[in-house]
Amino acid sequence: MNRQALFLTIPSIALTLSLGSCDPNRLKRAACNDQTPLKEEIQTDTCYVYDSIGGNALFSIYAGTQIESVPTDNPEWNELAVTVAISSQEVSSNEIEEGKVLTNQEKEKIGEVYKTQNFWDKDKNGSQPVGILRGFIKKRDIDPNTIIENIIKKRCASVQNRNLSGMEEIVSKYDFVYYQFDSLLTNLDFYKEEYKDLSDIEEYILEDSWLSDPGADRLSLLFLQEQLIAIVHKRPLELDNLPTFRLPGGRRMIILPHVNETIADKLVKFKTEFYTSFFD
């Protein structure tokens, strides 16, 4: 199976940089609250955004600003995107001038422009147009408590939370895509009878950032009978004393301790075959 065909199997999430909202019609959707941060946030009082790794400062953003970021080849740096409010004039000119104070959609000051910037993309519709600025920041400027992998690790530290109820807030706020494993198995060209034991698994997938690999999965949570049985991830995520298996494409799978050994072996084998086909 090639990658284009695989995209027909896994629905793509429409990723936006604006704040998400509750959708009462979404399957298994939890009520929104303030306990889990919706996006990564800056923790440094003034974070400088650069045109390249170790390059020139383009603009600054302040602590608490919500961002989207992805790792770079340099472990000390991330690529960043931030949404800012813009005027109708800035929409037309496609630039925000040096010295401009940056604000968010709530009109709160979130930074300052040091060099005239063009927008990577912008939404000019409605009464509150926004634009997206990009650059590079030092990874230490990101609040680690707002990184989704760290949030999941903290939630899973309690055995009582290793179930759908315990993870539902995260699944909801981050718009994980839900599907029944049986549907995936019947649509893949390497479906085999040996995987029928996996047909009752429910998987929730979080799409990777449009900054890095849009359409691919960043991480997924797998449940069987409401219990969390495995986590597949691309970015660092470790749960103490739990076995981890390498998968193609730089992914890893964490298997939870209560999982039947036969199910665990088949799941690792299936995911290995799945990602092998994915990257052909």
PDB file of C-alpha atoms in Angstrom:
ATOM      1  CA  MET A   1       0.000   0.000   0.000  1.00  0.00           C
ATOM      2  CA  ASN A   2       1.419   3.401  -0.902  1.00  0.00           C
ATOM      3  CA  ARG A   3       1.144   6.493   1.252  1.00  0.00           C
ATOM      4  CA  GLN A   4      -1.482   8.148  -0.933  1.00  0.00           C
ATOM      5  CA  ALA A   5      -3.751   5.133  -0.583  1.00  0.00           C
ATOM      6  CA  LEU A   6      -3.210   5.092   3.163  1.00  0.00           C
ATOM      7  CA  PHE A   7      -4.542   8.636   3.456  1.00  0.00           C
ATOM      8  CA  LEU A   8      -7.865   7.284   2.203  1.00  0.00           C
ATOM      9  CA  THR A   9      -7.936   4.999   5.223  1.00  0.00           C
ATOM     10  CA  ILE A  10      -6.963   7.494   7.907  1.00  0.00           C
ATOM     11  CA  PRO A  11      -9.051  10.678   7.806  1.00  0.00           C
ATOM     12  CA  SER A  12      -7.060  13.908   7.829  1.00  0.00           C
ATOM     13  CA  ILE A  13      -7.593  16.482  10.537  1.00  0.00           C
ATOM     14  CA  ALA A  14      -8.084  20.064   9.410  1.00  0.00           C
ATOM     15  CA  LEU A  15      -5.440  21.669  11.592  1.00  0.00           C
ATOM     16  CA  THR A  16      -5.890  25.326  12.500  1.00  0.00           C
ATOM     17  CA  LEU A  17      -3.983  27.651  14.763  1.00  0.00           C
ATOM     18  CA  SER A  18      -7.058  29.243  16.284  1.00  0.00           C
ATOM     19  CA  LEU A  19      -8.480  27.995  19.592  1.00  0.00           C
ATOM     20  CA  GLY A  20     -10.654  24.898  19.380  1.00  0.00           C
ATOM     21  CA  SER A  21     -14.189  24.734  20.712  1.00  0.00           C
ATOM     22  CA  CYS A  22     -16.501  22.053  22.024  1.00  0.00           C
ATOM     23  CA  ASP A  23     -18.448  20.050  19.461  1.00  0.00           C
ATOM     24  CA  PRO A  24     -21.424  18.336  21.146  1.00  0.00           C
ATOM     25  CA  ASN A  25     -21.888  15.993  18.168  1.00  0.00           C
ATOM     26  CA  ARG A  26     -18.413  14.460  18.227  1.00  0.00           C
ATOM     27  CA  LEU A  27     -18.255  10.822  19.277  1.00  0.00           C
ATOM     28  CA  LYS A  28     -17.151  10.391  22.892  1.00  0.00           C
ATOM     29  CA  ARG A  29     -16.429  14.105  23.127  1.00  0.00           C
ATOM     30  CA  ALA A  30     -15.752  15.496  26.599  1.00  0.00           C
ATOM     31  CA  ALA A  31     -16.754  18.894  27.938  1.00  0.00           C
ATOM     32  CA  CYS A  32     -14.140  21.602  27.531  1.00  0.00           C
ATOM     33  CA  ASN A  33     -12.479  22.894  30.680  1.00  0.00           C
ATOM     34  CA  ASP A  34      -9.293  24.662  31.694  1.00  0.00           C
ATOM     35  CA  GLN A  35      -7.433  21.713  33.218  1.00  0.00           C
ATOM     36  CA  THR A  36      -5.591  20.663  30.085  1.00  0.00           C
ATOM     37  CA  PRO A  37      -3.800  23.291  27.942  1.00  0.00           C
ATOM     38  CA  LEU A  38      -5.006  23.278  24.360  1.00  0.00           C
ATOM     39  CA  LYS A  39      -1.689  24.211  22.769  1.00  0.00           C
ATOM     40  CA  GLU A  40       1.950  24.548  23.623  1.00  0.00           C
ATOM     41  CA  GLU A  41       2.742  27.782  25.451  1.00  0.00           C
ATOM     42  CA  ILE A  42       5.794  29.976  25.857  1.00  0.00           C
ATOM     43  CA  GLN A  43       7.226  29.986  29.397  1.00  0.00           C
ATOM     44  CA  THR A  44       9.991  32.598  29.003  1.00  0.00           C
ATOM     45  CA  ASP A  45       9.007  36.195  29.781  1.00  0.00           C
ATOM     46  CA  THR A  46      10.286  37.323  26.369  1.00  0.00           C
ATOM     47  CA  CYS A  47      10.971  34.604  23.803  1.00  0.00           C
ATOM     48  CA  TYR A  48      12.884  35.617  20.680  1.00  0.00           C
ATOM     49  CA  VAL A  49      11.910  34.110  17.333  1.00  0.00           C
ATOM     50  CA  TYR A  50      14.688  33.800  14.747  1.00  0.00           C
ATOM     51  CA  ASP A  51      14.864  33.484  10.954  1.00  0.00           C
ATOM     52  CA  SER A  52      17.011  30.347  11.300  1.00  0.00           C
ATOM     53  CA  ILE A  53      18.707  28.296  13.981  1.00  0.00           C
ATOM     54  CA  GLY A  54      21.116  30.724  15.650  1.00  0.00           C
ATOM     55  CA  GLY A  55      20.146  33.430  13.141  1.00  0.00           C
ATOM     56  CA  ASN A  56      18.662  36.922  13.461  1.00  0.00           C
ATOM     57  CA  ALA A  57      15.716  37.815  15.704  1.00  0.00           C
ATOM     58  CA  LEU A  58      12.514  38.494  13.737  1.00  0.00           C
ATOM     59  CA  PHE A  59      10.036  39.159  16.522  1.00  0.00           C
ATOM     60  CA  SER A  60       9.376  38.342  20.163  1.00  0.00           C
ATOM     61  CA  ILE A  61       6.490  36.655  21.939  1.00  0.00           C
ATOM     62  CA  TYR A  62       5.671  36.720  25.619  1.00  0.00           C
ATOM     63  CA  ALA A  63       5.088  34.090  28.271  1.00  0.00           C
ATOM     64  CA  GLY A  64       1.702  32.381  27.996  1.00  0.00           C
ATOM     65  CA  THR A  65       1.420  32.853  24.220  1.00  0.00           C
ATOM     66  CA  GLN A  66      -0.014  29.770  22.531  1.00  0.00           C
ATOM     67  CA  ILE A  67       2.050  28.382  19.683  1.00  0.00           C
ATOM     68  CA  GLU A  68       2.544  25.383  17.458  1.00  0.00           C
ATOM     69  CA  SER A  69       6.034  23.925  17.185  1.00  0.00           C
ATOM     70  CA  VAL A  70       7.927  20.940  15.826  1.00  0.00           C
ATOM     71  CA  PRO A  71      11.410  19.626  16.633  1.00  0.00           C
ATOM     72  CA  THR A  72      14.308  20.336  14.291  1.00  0.00           C
ATOM     73  CA  ASP A  73      17.457  18.311  13.668  1.00  0.00           C
ATOM     74  CA  ASN A  74      19.054  20.420  16.374  1.00  0.00           C
ATOM     75  CA  PRO A  75      17.789  19.116  19.753  1.00  0.00           C
ATOM     76  CA  GLU A  76      17.950  22.611  21.267  1.00  0.00           C
ATOM     77  CA  TRP A  77      15.681  24.269  18.682  1.00  0.00           C
ATOM     78  CA  ASN A  78      12.074  24.020  17.457  1.00  0.00           C
ATOM     79  CA  GLU A  79      10.349  25.515  14.453  1.00  0.00           C
ATOM     80  CA  LEU A  80       7.419  27.698  15.500  1.00  0.00           C
ATOM     81  CA  ALA A  81       4.170  29.096  14.155  1.00  0.00           C
ATOM     82  CA  VAL A  82       2.079  31.676  15.998  1.00  0.00           C
ATOM     83  CA  THR A  83      -1.257  33.246  15.116  1.00  0.00           C
ATOM     84  CA  VAL A  84      -1.578  37.035  15.470  1.00  0.00           C
ATOM     85  CA  ALA A  85      -4.405  39.496  14.935  1.00  0.00           C
ATOM     86  CA  ILE A  86      -3.948  41.711  11.870  1.00  0.00           C
ATOM     87  CA  SER A  87      -5.621  44.782  10.406  1.00  0.00           C
ATOM     88  CA  SER A  88      -7.389  45.005   7.049  1.00  0.00           C
ATOM     89  CA  GLN A  89      -4.433  47.008   5.755  1.00  0.00           C
ATOM     90  CA  GLU A  90      -2.034  44.260   6.809  1.00  0.00           C
ATOM     91  CA  VAL A  91      -4.284  41.733   5.101  1.00  0.00           C
ATOM     92  CA  SER A  92      -3.939  43.678   1.843  1.00  0.00           C
ATOM     93  CA  SER A  93      -0.198  44.307   2.094  1.00  0.00           C
ATOM     94  CA  ASN A  94       0.533  40.806   3.429  1.00  0.00           C
ATOM     95  CA  GLU A  95       3.035  42.212   5.884  1.00  0.00           C
ATOM     96  CA  ILE A  96       3.312  43.445   9.428  1.00  0.00           C
ATOM     97  CA  GLU A  97       5.754  46.299   9.907  1.00  0.00           C
ATOM     98  CA  GLU A  98       8.825  46.589  12.090  1.00  0.00           C
ATOM     99  CA  GLY A  99       7.989  47.969  15.515  1.00  0.00           C
ATOM    100  CA  LYS A 100       4.400  46.713  15.495  1.00  0.00           C
ATOM    101  CA  VAL A 101       3.073  45.335  18.771  1.00  0.00           C
ATOM    102  CA  LEU A 102       1.661  41.849  18.218  1.00  0.00           C
ATOM    103  CA  THR A 103      -1.731  40.954  19.658  1.00  0.00           C
ATOM    104  CA  ASN A 104      -3.894  37.853  19.699  1.00  0.00           C
ATOM    105  CA  GLN A 105      -7.576  37.609  18.794  1.00  0.00           C
ATOM    106  CA  GLU A 106      -8.480  38.747  22.316  1.00  0.00           C
ATOM    107  CA  LYS A 107      -6.473  41.968  21.709  1.00  0.00           C
ATOM    108  CA  GLU A 108      -3.897  40.972  24.319  1.00  0.00           C
ATOM    109  CA  LYS A 109      -0.299  42.017  23.687  1.00  0.00           C
ATOM    110  CA  ILE A 110       1.788  38.950  22.899  1.00  0.00           C
ATOM    111  CA  GLY A 111       4.996  40.345  21.384  1.00  0.00           C
ATOM    112  CA  GLU A 112       6.746  42.822  19.110  1.00  0.00           C
ATOM    113  CA  VAL A 113       8.042  42.796  15.517  1.00  0.00           C
ATOM    114  CA  TYR A 114      11.756  43.602  15.045  1.00  0.00           C
ATOM    115  CA  LYS A 115      11.845  43.187  11.271  1.00  0.00           C
ATOM    116  CA  THR A 116       8.968  43.612   8.805  1.00  0.00           C
ATOM    117  CA  GLN A 117       7.317  40.217   8.371  1.00  0.00           C
ATOM    118  CA  ASN A 118       5.239  38.573   5.666  1.00  0.00           C
ATOM    119  CA  PHE A 119       2.588  36.119   6.713  1.00  0.00           C
ATOM    120  CA  TRP A 120       3.016  32.456   5.973  1.00  0.00           C
ATOM    121  CA  ASP A 121      -0.775  32.294   5.704  1.00  0.00           C
ATOM    122  CA  LYS A 122      -3.704  34.431   6.773  1.00  0.00           C
ATOM    123  CA  ASP A 123      -7.436  34.272   7.300  1.00  0.00           C
ATOM    124  CA  LYS A 124      -8.952  37.523   6.048  1.00  0.00           C
ATOM    125  CA  ASN A 125     -12.569  36.506   6.605  1.00  0.00           C
ATOM    126  CA  GLY A 126     -14.765  37.955   9.300  1.00  0.00           C
ATOM    127  CA  SER A 127     -14.253  40.952  11.537  1.00  0.00           C
ATOM    128  CA  GLN A 128     -11.098  39.581  13.199  1.00  0.00           C
ATOM    129  CA  PRO A 129      -8.572  38.589  10.508  1.00  0.00           C
ATOM    130  CA  VAL A 130      -5.480  36.682  11.655  1.00  0.00           C
ATOM    131  CA  GLY A 131      -2.104  35.844  10.189  1.00  0.00           C
ATOM    132  CA  ILE A 132       0.491  33.161  10.877  1.00  0.00           C
ATOM    133  CA  LEU A 133       4.124  34.066  11.541  1.00  0.00           C
ATOM    134  CA  ARG A 134       6.885  31.467  11.511  1.00  0.00           C
ATOM    135  CA  GLY A 135      10.419  31.166  12.794  1.00  0.00           C
ATOM    136  CA  PHE A 136      12.703  29.243  15.128  1.00  0.00           C
ATOM    137  CA  ILE A 137      12.863  29.293  18.927  1.00  0.00           C
ATOM    138  CA  LYS A 138      14.953  27.654  21.589  1.00  0.00           C
ATOM    139  CA  LYS A 139      13.200  24.566  22.918  1.00  0.00           C
ATOM    140  CA  ARG A 140      13.765  25.680  26.503  1.00  0.00           C
ATOM    141  CA  ASP A 141      11.360  28.597  25.888  1.00  0.00           C
ATOM    142  CA  ILE A 142       8.408  26.165  25.618  1.00  0.00           C
ATOM    143  CA  ASP A 143       6.545  25.244  28.787  1.00  0.00           C
ATOM    144  CA  PRO A 144       7.093  21.452  29.026  1.00  0.00           C
ATOM    145  CA  ASN A 145       3.793  21.077  30.882  1.00  0.00           C
ATOM    146  CA  THR A 146       1.928  22.158  27.727  1.00  0.00           C
ATOM    147  CA  ILE A 147       3.492  19.551  25.405  1.00  0.00           C
ATOM    148  CA  ILE A 148       0.960  16.820  24.587  1.00  0.00           C
ATOM    149  CA  GLU A 149       3.412  13.942  25.104  1.00  0.00           C
ATOM    150  CA  ASN A 150       4.228  15.253  28.585  1.00  0.00           C
ATOM    151  CA  ILE A 151       0.537  15.708  29.351  1.00  0.00           C
ATOM    152  CA  ILE A 152      -0.157  12.080  28.425  1.00  0.00           C
ATOM    153  CA  LYS A 153       2.824  10.880  30.458  1.00  0.00           C
ATOM    154  CA  LYS A 154       1.558  12.749  33.507  1.00  0.00           C
ATOM    155  CA  ARG A 155      -1.989  11.433  33.032  1.00  0.00           C
ATOM    156  CA  CYS A 156      -0.752   7.847  32.659  1.00  0.00           C
ATOM    157  CA  ALA A 157       1.316   8.092  35.843  1.00  0.00           C
ATOM    158  CA  SER A 158      -1.916   7.169  37.621  1.00  0.00           C
ATOM    159  CA  VAL A 159      -3.053   3.640  36.797  1.00  0.00           C
ATOM    160  CA  GLN A 160      -6.649   4.769  37.346  1.00  0.00           C
ATOM    161  CA  ASN A 161      -6.347   7.122  34.352  1.00  0.00           C
ATOM    162  CA  ARG A 162      -5.216   4.438  31.915  1.00  0.00           C
ATOM    163  CA  ASN A 163      -8.646   4.084  30.377  1.00  0.00           C
ATOM    164  CA  LEU A 164     -10.904   5.983  27.996  1.00  0.00           C
ATOM    165  CA  SER A 165     -12.547   7.966  30.781  1.00  0.00           C
ATOM    166  CA  GLY A 166      -9.170   9.051  32.115  1.00  0.00           C
ATOM    167  CA  MET A 167      -7.946  10.131  28.671  1.00  0.00           C
ATOM    168  CA  GLU A 168     -11.197  11.534  27.277  1.00  0.00           C
ATOM    169  CA  GLU A 169     -10.417  15.171  28.017  1.00  0.00           C
ATOM    170  CA  ILE A 170      -7.148  14.923  26.062  1.00  0.00           C
ATOM    171  CA  VAL A 171      -8.779  13.052  23.175  1.00  0.00           C
ATOM    172  CA  SER A 172     -11.472  15.703  23.004  1.00  0.00           C
ATOM    173  CA  LYS A 173      -9.434  18.876  23.308  1.00  0.00           C
ATOM    174  CA  TYR A 174      -6.791  17.833  20.811  1.00  0.00           C
ATOM    175  CA  ASP A 175      -9.276  16.493  18.243  1.00  0.00           C
ATOM    176  CA  PHE A 176      -7.923  12.974  18.026  1.00  0.00           C
ATOM    177  CA  VAL A 177      -9.484  11.071  15.117  1.00  0.00           C
ATOM    178  CA  TYR A 178     -11.437   8.002  16.226  1.00  0.00           C
ATOM    179  CA  TYR A 179     -11.911   4.797  14.297  1.00  0.00           C
ATOM    180  CA  GLN A 180     -12.622   1.147  14.960  1.00  0.00           C
ATOM    181  CA  PHE A 181      -9.696  -1.155  14.247  1.00  0.00           C
ATOM    182  CA  ASP A 182     -11.997  -3.551  12.419  1.00  0.00           C
ATOM    183  CA  SER A 183     -12.699  -0.899   9.784  1.00  0.00           C
ATOM    184  CA  LEU A 184      -8.985  -0.389   9.208  1.00  0.00           C
ATOM    185  CA  LEU A 185      -8.272  -4.113   8.989  1.00  0.00           C
ATOM    186  CA  THR A 186     -10.920  -4.712   6.340  1.00  0.00           C
ATOM    187  CA  ASN A 187      -9.562  -1.901   4.146  1.00  0.00           C
ATOM    188  CA  LEU A 188      -5.883  -2.757   4.204  1.00  0.00           C
ATOM    189  CA  ASP A 189      -4.457  -4.951   1.483  1.00  0.00           C
ATOM    190  CA  PHE A 190      -2.338  -6.900   3.992  1.00  0.00           C
ATOM    191  CA  TYR A 191      -5.308  -7.857   6.168  1.00  0.00           C
ATOM    192  CA  LYS A 192      -4.821 -11.372   7.531  1.00  0.00           C
ATOM    193  CA  GLU A 193      -7.008 -13.689   9.541  1.00  0.00           C
ATOM    194  CA  GLU A 194      -4.386 -13.708  12.275  1.00  0.00           C
ATOM    195  CA  TYR A 195      -5.267 -10.106  13.174  1.00  0.00           C
ATOM    196  CA  LYS A 196      -8.926 -10.786  13.911  1.00  0.00           C
ATOM    197  CA  ASP A 197      -8.147 -10.658  17.655  1.00  0.00           C
ATOM    198  CA  LEU A 198      -7.438  -6.945  17.173  1.00  0.00           C
ATOM    199  CA  SER A 199     -10.793  -6.118  15.597  1.00  0.00           C
ATOM    200  CA  ASP A 200     -12.324  -4.724  18.806  1.00  0.00           C
ATOM    201  CA  ILE A 201      -9.518  -2.233  19.391  1.00  0.00           C
ATOM    202  CA  GLU A 202     -10.448   1.443  19.226  1.00  0.00           C
ATOM    203  CA  GLU A 203      -7.721   3.856  18.181  1.00  0.00           C
ATOM    204  CA  TYR A 204      -7.527   7.638  18.579  1.00  0.00           C
ATOM    205  CA  ILE A 205      -4.969   9.337  16.336  1.00  0.00           C
ATOM    206  CA  LEU A 206      -3.519  12.835  16.634  1.00  0.00           C
ATOM    207  CA  GLU A 207      -2.291  14.168  13.300  1.00  0.00           C
ATOM    208  CA  ASP A 208       1.197  15.593  13.133  1.00  0.00           C
ATOM    209  CA  SER A 209       1.732  19.313  12.696  1.00  0.00           C
ATOM    210  CA  TRP A 210       1.335  20.884   9.257  1.00  0.00           C
ATOM    211  CA  LEU A 211       4.787  22.358   9.971  1.00  0.00           C
ATOM    212  CA  SER A 212       6.440  18.955   9.687  1.00  0.00           C
ATOM    213  CA  ASP A 213       4.442  16.065   8.240  1.00  0.00           C
ATOM    214  CA  PRO A 214       0.781  16.926   7.614  1.00  0.00           C
ATOM    215  CA  GLY A 215      -1.502  13.936   7.320  1.00  0.00           C
ATOM    216  CA  ALA A 216       0.792  11.617   9.277  1.00  0.00           C
ATOM    217  CA  ASP A 217       0.132  10.589  12.856  1.00  0.00           C
ATOM    218  CA  ARG A 218       2.030  12.210  15.680  1.00  0.00           C
ATOM    219  CA  LEU A 219       0.761   9.773  18.283  1.00  0.00           C
ATOM    220  CA  SER A 220      -2.134   7.415  18.855  1.00  0.00           C
ATOM    221  CA  LEU A 221      -3.912   5.902  21.842  1.00  0.00           C
ATOM    222  CA  LEU A 222      -5.239   2.354  21.540  1.00  0.00           C
ATOM    223  CA  PHE A 223      -8.031   1.014  23.746  1.00  0.00           C
ATOM    224  CA  LEU A 224      -9.555  -2.412  24.220  1.00  0.00           C
ATOM    225  CA  GLN A 225     -12.754  -2.649  26.248  1.00  0.00           C
ATOM    226  CA  GLU A 226     -12.227   0.948  27.410  1.00  0.00           C
ATOM    227  CA  GLN A 227      -8.737   0.163  28.748  1.00  0.00           C
ATOM    228  CA  LEU A 228      -5.634   1.853  27.343  1.00  0.00           C
ATOM    229  CA  ILE A 229      -3.448  -0.934  25.971  1.00  0.00           C
ATOM    230  CA  ALA A 230      -0.810   0.863  23.886  1.00  0.00           C
ATOM    231  CA  ILE A 231       0.561   4.243  22.787  1.00  0.00           C
ATOM    232  CA  VAL A 232       2.290   4.866  19.453  1.00  0.00           C
ATOM    233  CA  HIS A 233       4.415   8.017  19.316  1.00  0.00           C
ATOM    234  CA  LYS A 234       6.968   9.874  17.158  1.00  0.00           C
ATOM    235  CA  ARG A 235       8.224  12.430  19.663  1.00  0.00           C
ATOM    236  CA  PRO A 236       9.804  11.560  23.037  1.00  0.00           C
ATOM    237  CA  LEU A 237       7.422   9.835  25.443  1.00  0.00           C
ATOM    238  CA  GLU A 238       8.524   7.428  28.141  1.00  0.00           C
ATOM    239  CA  LEU A 239       6.458   5.674  30.787  1.00  0.00           C
ATOM    240  CA  ASP A 240       8.505   4.185  33.609  1.00  0.00           C
ATOM    241  CA  ASN A 241       9.123   0.431  33.489  1.00  0.00           C
ATOM    242  CA  LEU A 242       6.846  -0.161  30.475  1.00  0.00           C
ATOM    243  CA  PRO A 243       8.129  -2.080  27.432  1.00  0.00           C
ATOM    244  CA  THR A 244       8.722  -0.047  24.269  1.00  0.00           C
ATOM    245  CA  PHE A 245       9.020  -1.452  20.739  1.00  0.00           C
ATOM    246  CA  ARG A 246      10.601   0.222  17.718  1.00  0.00           C
ATOM    247  CA  LEU A 247       8.372   0.689  14.669  1.00  0.00           C
ATOM    248  CA  PRO A 248       9.226   1.895  11.147  1.00  0.00           C
ATOM    249  CA  GLY A 249       9.298   5.626  10.489  1.00  0.00           C
ATOM    250  CA  GLY A 250      10.959   6.527  13.777  1.00  0.00           C
ATOM    251  CA  ARG A 251       7.889   5.555  15.796  1.00  0.00           C
ATOM    252  CA  ARG A 252       7.734   3.601  19.018  1.00  0.00           C
ATOM    253  CA  MET A 253       4.981   1.640  20.709  1.00  0.00           C
ATOM    254  CA  ILE A 254       4.511   1.476  24.465  1.00  0.00           C
ATOM    255  CA  ILE A 255       2.605  -1.591  25.659  1.00  0.00           C
ATOM    256  CA  LEU A 256       0.697  -1.318  28.933  1.00  0.00           C
ATOM    257  CA  PRO A 257       1.393  -4.042  31.537  1.00  0.00           C
ATOM    258  CA  HIS A 258      -2.078  -5.590  31.737  1.00  0.00           C
ATOM    259  CA  VAL A 259      -2.210  -6.465  28.011  1.00  0.00           C
ATOM    260  CA  ASN A 260      -2.502 -10.108  27.056  1.00  0.00           C
ATOM    261  CA  GLU A 261       0.829 -11.285  25.618  1.00  0.00           C
ATOM    262  CA  THR A 262      -0.798 -12.710  22.482  1.00  0.00           C
ATOM    263  CA  ILE A 263      -2.613  -9.428  21.793  1.00  0.00           C
ATOM    264  CA  ALA A 264       0.578  -7.447  22.448  1.00  0.00           C
ATOM    265  CA  ASP A 265       2.628  -9.581  20.025  1.00  0.00           C
ATOM    266  CA  LYS A 266       0.001  -9.304  17.285  1.00  0.00           C
ATOM    267  CA  LEU A 267      -0.377  -5.579  17.789  1.00  0.00           C
ATOM    268  CA  VAL A 268       3.357  -4.973  17.470  1.00  0.00           C
ATOM    269  CA  LYS A 269       3.490  -7.195  14.384  1.00  0.00           C
ATOM    270  CA  PHE A 270       0.484  -5.468  12.805  1.00  0.00           C
ATOM    271  CA  LYS A 271       1.816  -1.956  13.439  1.00  0.00           C
ATOM    272  CA  THR A 272       5.212  -2.954  12.075  1.00  0.00           C
ATOM    273  CA  GLU A 273       3.588  -4.226   8.884  1.00  0.00           C
ATOM    274  CA  PHE A 274       1.299  -1.195   8.760  1.00  0.00           C
ATOM    275  CA  TYR A 275       4.126   1.353   8.926  1.00  0.00           C
ATOM    276  CA  THR A 276       6.326  -0.696   6.617  1.00  0.00           C
ATOM    277  CA  SER A 277       3.578  -0.393   3.997  1.00  0.00           C
ATOM    278  CA  PHE A 278       3.129   3.279   4.909  1.00  0.00           C
ATOM    279  CA  PHE A 279       6.719   4.143   4.093  1.00  0.00           C
ATOM    280  CA  ASP A 280       7.114   1.997   0.950  1.00  0.00           C
TER     281      ASP A 280
END
